[in-house]
PDB file of C-alpha atoms in Angstrom:
ATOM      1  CA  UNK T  14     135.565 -39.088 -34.010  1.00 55.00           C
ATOM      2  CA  UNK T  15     135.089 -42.748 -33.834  1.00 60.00           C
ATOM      3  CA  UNK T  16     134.005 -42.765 -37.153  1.00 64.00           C
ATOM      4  CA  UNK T  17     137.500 -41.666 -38.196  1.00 67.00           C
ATOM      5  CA  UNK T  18     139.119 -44.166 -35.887  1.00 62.00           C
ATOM      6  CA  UNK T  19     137.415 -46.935 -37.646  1.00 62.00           C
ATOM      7  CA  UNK T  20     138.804 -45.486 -41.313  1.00 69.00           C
ATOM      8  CA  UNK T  21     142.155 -44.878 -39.350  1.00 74.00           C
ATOM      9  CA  UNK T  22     142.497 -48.279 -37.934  1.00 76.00           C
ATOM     10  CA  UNK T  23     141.808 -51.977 -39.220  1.00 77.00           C
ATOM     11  CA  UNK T  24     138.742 -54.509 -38.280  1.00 82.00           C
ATOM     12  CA  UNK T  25     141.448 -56.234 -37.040  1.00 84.00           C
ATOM     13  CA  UNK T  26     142.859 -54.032 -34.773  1.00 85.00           C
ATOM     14  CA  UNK T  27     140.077 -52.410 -33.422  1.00 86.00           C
ATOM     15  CA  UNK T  28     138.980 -56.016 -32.390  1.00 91.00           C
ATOM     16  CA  UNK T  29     142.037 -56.552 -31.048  1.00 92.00           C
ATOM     17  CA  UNK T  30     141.934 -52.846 -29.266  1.00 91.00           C
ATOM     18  CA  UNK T  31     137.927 -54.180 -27.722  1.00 92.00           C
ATOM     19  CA  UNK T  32     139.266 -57.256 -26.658  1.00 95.00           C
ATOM     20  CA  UNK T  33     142.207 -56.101 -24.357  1.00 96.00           C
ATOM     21  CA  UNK T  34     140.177 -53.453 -23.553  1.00 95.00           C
ATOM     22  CA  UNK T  35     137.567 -56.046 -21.943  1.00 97.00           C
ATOM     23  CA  UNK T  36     140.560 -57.596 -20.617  1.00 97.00           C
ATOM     24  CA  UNK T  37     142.049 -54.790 -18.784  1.00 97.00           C
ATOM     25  CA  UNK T  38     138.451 -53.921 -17.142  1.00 97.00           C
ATOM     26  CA  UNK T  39     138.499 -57.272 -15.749  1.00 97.00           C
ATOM     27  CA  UNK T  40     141.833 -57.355 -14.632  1.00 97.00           C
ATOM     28  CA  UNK T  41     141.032 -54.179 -12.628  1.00 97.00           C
ATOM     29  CA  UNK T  42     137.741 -55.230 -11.102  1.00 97.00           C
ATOM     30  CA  UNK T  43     139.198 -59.118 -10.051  1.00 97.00           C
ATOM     31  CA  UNK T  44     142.078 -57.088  -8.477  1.00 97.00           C
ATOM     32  CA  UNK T  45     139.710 -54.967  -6.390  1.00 97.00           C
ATOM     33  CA  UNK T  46     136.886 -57.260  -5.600  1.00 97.00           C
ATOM     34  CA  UNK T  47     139.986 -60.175  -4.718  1.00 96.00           C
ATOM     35  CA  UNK T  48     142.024 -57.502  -2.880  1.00 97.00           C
ATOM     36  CA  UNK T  49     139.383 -56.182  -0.514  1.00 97.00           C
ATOM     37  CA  UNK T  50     137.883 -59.829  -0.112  1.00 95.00           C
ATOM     38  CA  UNK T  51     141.656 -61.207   0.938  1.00 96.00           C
ATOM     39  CA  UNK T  52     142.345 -58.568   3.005  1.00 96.00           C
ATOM     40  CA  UNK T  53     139.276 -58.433   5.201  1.00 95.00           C
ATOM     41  CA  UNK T  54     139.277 -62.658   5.469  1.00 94.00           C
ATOM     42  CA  UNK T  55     143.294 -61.929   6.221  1.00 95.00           C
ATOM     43  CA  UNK T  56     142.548 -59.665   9.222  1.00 94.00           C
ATOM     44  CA  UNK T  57     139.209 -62.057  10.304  1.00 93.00           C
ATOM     45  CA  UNK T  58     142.274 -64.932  10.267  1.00 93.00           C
ATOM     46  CA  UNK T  59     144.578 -63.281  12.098  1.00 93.00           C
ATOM     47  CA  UNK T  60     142.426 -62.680  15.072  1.00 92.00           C
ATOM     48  CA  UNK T  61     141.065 -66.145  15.021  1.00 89.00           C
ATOM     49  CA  UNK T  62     144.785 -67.011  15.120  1.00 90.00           C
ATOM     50  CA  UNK T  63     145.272 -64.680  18.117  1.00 91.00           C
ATOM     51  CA  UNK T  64     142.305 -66.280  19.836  1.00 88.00           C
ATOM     52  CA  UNK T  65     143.348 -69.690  19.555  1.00 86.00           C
ATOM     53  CA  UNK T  66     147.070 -68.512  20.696  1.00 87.00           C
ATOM     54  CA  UNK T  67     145.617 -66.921  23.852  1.00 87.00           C
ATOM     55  CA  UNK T  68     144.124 -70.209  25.109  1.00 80.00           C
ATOM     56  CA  UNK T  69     141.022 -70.710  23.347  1.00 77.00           C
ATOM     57  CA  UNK T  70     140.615 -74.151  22.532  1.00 71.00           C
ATOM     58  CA  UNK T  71     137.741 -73.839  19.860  1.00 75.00           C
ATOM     59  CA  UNK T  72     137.523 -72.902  16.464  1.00 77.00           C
ATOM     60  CA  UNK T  73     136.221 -69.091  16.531  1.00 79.00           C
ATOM     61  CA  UNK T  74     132.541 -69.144  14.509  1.00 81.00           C
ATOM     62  CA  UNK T  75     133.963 -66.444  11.862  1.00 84.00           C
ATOM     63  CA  UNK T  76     137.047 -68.853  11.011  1.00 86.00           C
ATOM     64  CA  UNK T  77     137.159 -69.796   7.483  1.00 85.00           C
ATOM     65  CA  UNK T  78     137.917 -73.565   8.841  1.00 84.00           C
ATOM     66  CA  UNK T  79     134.569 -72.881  10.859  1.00 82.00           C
ATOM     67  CA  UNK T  80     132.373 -72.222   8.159  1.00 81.00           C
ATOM     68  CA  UNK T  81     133.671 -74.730   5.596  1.00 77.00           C
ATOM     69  CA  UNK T  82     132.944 -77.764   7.513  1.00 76.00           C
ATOM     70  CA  UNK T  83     129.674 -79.432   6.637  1.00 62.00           C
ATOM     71  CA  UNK T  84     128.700 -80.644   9.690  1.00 56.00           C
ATOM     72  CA  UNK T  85     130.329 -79.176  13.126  1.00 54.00           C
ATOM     73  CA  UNK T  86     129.184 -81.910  15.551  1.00 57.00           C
ATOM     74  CA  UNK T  87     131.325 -84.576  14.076  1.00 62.00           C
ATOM     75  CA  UNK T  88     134.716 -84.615  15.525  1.00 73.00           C
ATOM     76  CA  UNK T  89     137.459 -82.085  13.948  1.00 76.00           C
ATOM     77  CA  UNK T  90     140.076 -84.000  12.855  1.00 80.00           C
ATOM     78  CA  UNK T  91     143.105 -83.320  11.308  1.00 84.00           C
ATOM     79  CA  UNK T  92     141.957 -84.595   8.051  1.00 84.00           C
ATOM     80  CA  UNK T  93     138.857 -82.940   8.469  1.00 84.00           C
ATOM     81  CA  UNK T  94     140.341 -79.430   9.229  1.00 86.00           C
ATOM     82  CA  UNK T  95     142.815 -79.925   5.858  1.00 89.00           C
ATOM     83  CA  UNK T  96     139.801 -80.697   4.156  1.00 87.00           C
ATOM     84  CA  UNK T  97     138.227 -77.351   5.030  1.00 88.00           C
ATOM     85  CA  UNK T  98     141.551 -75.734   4.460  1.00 91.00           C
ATOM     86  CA  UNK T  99     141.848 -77.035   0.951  1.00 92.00           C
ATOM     87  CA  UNK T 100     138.065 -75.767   0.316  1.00 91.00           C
ATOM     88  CA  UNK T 101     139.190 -72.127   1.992  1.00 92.00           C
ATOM     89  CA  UNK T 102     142.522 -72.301  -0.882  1.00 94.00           C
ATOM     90  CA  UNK T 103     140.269 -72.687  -3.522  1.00 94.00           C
ATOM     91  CA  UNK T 104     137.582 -70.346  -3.002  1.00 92.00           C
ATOM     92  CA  UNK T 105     140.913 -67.433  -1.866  1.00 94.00           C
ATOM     93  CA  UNK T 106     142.142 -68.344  -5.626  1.00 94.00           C
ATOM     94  CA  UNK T 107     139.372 -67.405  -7.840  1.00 94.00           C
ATOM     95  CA  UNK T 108     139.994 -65.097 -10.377  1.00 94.00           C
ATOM     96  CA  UNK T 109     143.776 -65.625 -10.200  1.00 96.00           C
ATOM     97  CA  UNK T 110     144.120 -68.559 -12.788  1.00 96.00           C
ATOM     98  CA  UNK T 111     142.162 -65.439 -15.321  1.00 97.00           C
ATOM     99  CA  UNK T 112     144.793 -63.100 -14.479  1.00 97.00           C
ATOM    100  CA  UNK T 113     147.615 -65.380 -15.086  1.00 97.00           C
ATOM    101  CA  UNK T 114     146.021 -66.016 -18.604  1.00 97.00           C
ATOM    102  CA  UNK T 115     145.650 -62.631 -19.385  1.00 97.00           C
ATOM    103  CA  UNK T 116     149.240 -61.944 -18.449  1.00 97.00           C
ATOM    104  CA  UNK T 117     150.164 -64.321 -20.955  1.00 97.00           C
ATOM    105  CA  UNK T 118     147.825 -63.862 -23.722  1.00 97.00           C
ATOM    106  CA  UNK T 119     147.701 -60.014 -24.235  1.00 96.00           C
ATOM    107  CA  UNK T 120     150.681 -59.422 -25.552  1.00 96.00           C
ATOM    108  CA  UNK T 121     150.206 -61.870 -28.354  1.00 96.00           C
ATOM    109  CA  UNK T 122     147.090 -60.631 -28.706  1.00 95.00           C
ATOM    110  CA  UNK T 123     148.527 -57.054 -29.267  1.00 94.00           C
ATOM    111  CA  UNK T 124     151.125 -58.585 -31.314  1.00 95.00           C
ATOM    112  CA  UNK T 125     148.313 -59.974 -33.459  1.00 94.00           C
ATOM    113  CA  UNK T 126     146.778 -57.177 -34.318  1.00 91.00           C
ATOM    114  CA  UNK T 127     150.204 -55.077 -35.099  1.00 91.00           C
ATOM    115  CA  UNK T 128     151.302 -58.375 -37.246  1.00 92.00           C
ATOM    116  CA  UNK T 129     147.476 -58.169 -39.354  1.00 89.00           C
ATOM    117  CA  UNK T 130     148.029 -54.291 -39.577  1.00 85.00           C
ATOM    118  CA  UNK T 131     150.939 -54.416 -40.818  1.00 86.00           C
ATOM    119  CA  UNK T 132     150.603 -56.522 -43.731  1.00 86.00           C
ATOM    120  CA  UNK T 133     147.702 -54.536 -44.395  1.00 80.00           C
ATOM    121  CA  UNK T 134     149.645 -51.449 -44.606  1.00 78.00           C
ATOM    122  CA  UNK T 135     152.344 -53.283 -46.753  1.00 79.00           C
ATOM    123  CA  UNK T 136     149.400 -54.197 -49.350  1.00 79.00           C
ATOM    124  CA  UNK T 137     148.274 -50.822 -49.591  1.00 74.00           C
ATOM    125  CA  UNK T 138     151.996 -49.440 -49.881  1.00 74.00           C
ATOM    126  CA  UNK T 139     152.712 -52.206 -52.713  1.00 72.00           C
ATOM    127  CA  UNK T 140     150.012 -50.939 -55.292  1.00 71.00           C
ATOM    128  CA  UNK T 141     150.906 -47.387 -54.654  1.00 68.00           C
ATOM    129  CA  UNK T 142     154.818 -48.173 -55.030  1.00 66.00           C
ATOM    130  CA  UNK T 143     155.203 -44.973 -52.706  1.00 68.00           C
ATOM    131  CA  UNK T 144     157.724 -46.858 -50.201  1.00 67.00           C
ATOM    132  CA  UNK T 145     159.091 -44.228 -48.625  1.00 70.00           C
ATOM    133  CA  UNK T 146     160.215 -43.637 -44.827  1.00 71.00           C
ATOM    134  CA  UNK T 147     157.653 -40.836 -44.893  1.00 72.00           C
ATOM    135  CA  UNK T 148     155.128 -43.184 -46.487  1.00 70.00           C
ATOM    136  CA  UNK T 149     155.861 -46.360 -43.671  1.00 74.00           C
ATOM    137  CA  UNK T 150     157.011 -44.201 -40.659  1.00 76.00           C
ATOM    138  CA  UNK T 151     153.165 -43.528 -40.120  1.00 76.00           C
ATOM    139  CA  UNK T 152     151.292 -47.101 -40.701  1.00 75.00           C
ATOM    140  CA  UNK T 153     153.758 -49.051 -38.371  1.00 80.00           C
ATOM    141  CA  UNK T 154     153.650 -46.355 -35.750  1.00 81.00           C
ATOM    142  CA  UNK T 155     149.798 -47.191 -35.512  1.00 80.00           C
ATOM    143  CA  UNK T 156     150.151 -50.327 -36.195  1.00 81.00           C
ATOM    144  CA  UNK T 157     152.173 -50.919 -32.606  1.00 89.00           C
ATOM    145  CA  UNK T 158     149.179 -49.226 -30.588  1.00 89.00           C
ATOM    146  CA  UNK T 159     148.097 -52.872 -30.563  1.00 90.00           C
ATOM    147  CA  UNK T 160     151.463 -54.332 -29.314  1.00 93.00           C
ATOM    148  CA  UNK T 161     151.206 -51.426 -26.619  1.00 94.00           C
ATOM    149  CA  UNK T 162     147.834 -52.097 -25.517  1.00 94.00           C
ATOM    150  CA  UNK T 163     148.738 -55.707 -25.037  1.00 95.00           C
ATOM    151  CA  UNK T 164     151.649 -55.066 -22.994  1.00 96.00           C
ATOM    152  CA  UNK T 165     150.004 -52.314 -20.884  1.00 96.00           C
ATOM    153  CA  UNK T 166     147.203 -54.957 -20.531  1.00 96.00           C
ATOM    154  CA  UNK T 167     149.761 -57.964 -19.794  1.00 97.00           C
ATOM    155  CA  UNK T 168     151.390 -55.476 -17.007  1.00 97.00           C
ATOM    156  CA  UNK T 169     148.841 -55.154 -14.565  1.00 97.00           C
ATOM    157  CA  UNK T 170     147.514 -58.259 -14.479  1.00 97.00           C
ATOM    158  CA  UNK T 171     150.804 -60.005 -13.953  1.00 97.00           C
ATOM    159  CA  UNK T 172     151.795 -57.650 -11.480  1.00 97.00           C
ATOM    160  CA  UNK T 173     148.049 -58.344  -9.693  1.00 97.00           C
ATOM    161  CA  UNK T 174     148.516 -62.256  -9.672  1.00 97.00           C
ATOM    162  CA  UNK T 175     151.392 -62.339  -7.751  1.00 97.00           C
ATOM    163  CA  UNK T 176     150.460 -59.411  -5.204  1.00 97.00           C
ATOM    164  CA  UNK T 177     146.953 -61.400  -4.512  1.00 97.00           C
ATOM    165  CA  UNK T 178     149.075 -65.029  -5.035  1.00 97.00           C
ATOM    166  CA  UNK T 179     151.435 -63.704  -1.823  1.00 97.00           C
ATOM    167  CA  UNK T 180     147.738 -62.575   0.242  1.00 97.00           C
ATOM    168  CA  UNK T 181     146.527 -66.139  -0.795  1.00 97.00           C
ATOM    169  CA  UNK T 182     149.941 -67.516   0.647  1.00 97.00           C
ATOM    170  CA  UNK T 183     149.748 -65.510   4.102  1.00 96.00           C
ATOM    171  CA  UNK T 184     145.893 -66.789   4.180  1.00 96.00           C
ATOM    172  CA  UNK T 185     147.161 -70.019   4.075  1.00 96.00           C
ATOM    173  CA  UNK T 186     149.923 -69.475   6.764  1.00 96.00           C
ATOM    174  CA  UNK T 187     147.472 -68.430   9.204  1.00 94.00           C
ATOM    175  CA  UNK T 188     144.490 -71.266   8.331  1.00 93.00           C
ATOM    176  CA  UNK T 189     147.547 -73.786   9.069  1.00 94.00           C
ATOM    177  CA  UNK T 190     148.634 -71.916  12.315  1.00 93.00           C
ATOM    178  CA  UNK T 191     145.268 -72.159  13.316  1.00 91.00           C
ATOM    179  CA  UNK T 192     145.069 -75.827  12.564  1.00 89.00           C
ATOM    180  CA  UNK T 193     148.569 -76.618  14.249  1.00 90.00           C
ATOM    181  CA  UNK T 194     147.403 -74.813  17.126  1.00 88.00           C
ATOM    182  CA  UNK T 195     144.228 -76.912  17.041  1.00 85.00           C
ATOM    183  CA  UNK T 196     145.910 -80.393  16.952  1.00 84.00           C
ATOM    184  CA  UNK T 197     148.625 -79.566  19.532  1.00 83.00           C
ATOM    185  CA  UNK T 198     145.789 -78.338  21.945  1.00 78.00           C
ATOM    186  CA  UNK T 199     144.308 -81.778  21.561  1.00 73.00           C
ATOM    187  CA  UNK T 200     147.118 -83.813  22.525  1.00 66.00           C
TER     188      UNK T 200
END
């Protein structure tokens, strides 16, 4: 069977199929391993939020603000809390910059491969001189299963970077609660 698939299909295109393939697997896994990480920090946030709100006047130990300063003992300041917000951003967006590149690289990929299979086919067609629908109908059919793997690729992971963009942006709402809460408690 995949022998057949390799005499069906181009080099070219059955790079091109790997390579999205690879793509797509990673597109999945950063969704899931991002997802379940935001969500869990999200609902750790949120209670840290309600803590402060309820008239704690610390930072609660599980806080991400908590456990990205250096040093505790020196004096939270403002600056020093943005600081540690900034650090908590950065580490919320990993992965997302890949998906973003993904969404916009796949389908050029796939187009790639349809593009290379398609003069392919055309070269094969013009020494036979058999240019027929019945003859074409066929080659460019499979020669879109790249363009369609690139878009079903490109899909997903644009559709995943702005779900897990919107958790990052609710993370950050609550870190700068917490940190407004913080300041005002100190005046």
């Amino acid at each position: 069977m995949i022998f057949s698939f390799l005499q069906e299909y181009g080099i070219v295109t059955i790079v091109v199929l790997t390579w999205l393939s690879f793509y797509f697997i990673l597109v999945i896994w950063i969704f899931f391993y991002r997802y379940i990480s935001l969500y869990l920090t999200l609902a750790n946030e949120q209670q840290c939020l309600e803590g402060l709100l309820n008239g704690k006047n610390a930072l609660s130990r599980s806080s991400l603000l908590y456990s990205n300063l250096n040093n505790i003992d020196k004096k939270i300041t403002e600056s020093v809390l943005q600081y540690s917000l900034d650090k908590a951003m950065k580490d919320a967006t990993l992965g997302l910059t890949f998906l973003a590149i993904v969404a916009s690289t796949a389908p050029f990929i796939g187009l790639f491969g349809t593009v290379i299979e398609i003069l392919e086919a055309f070269s094969k067609l013009g020494a036979t001189s058999k240019a027929t629908l019945d003859a074409i109908a066929p080659i460019i059919s499979k020669a879109l299963v790249a363009t369609a793997a690139g878009i079903l690729t490109a899909i997903p992971a644009y559709s995943f970077n702005l779900f897990l963009k919107r958790k990052v942006f609710e993370l950050n709402t609550y870190l700068q609660l917490q940190i407004n809460v913080l300041i005002a408690s100190k005046e």
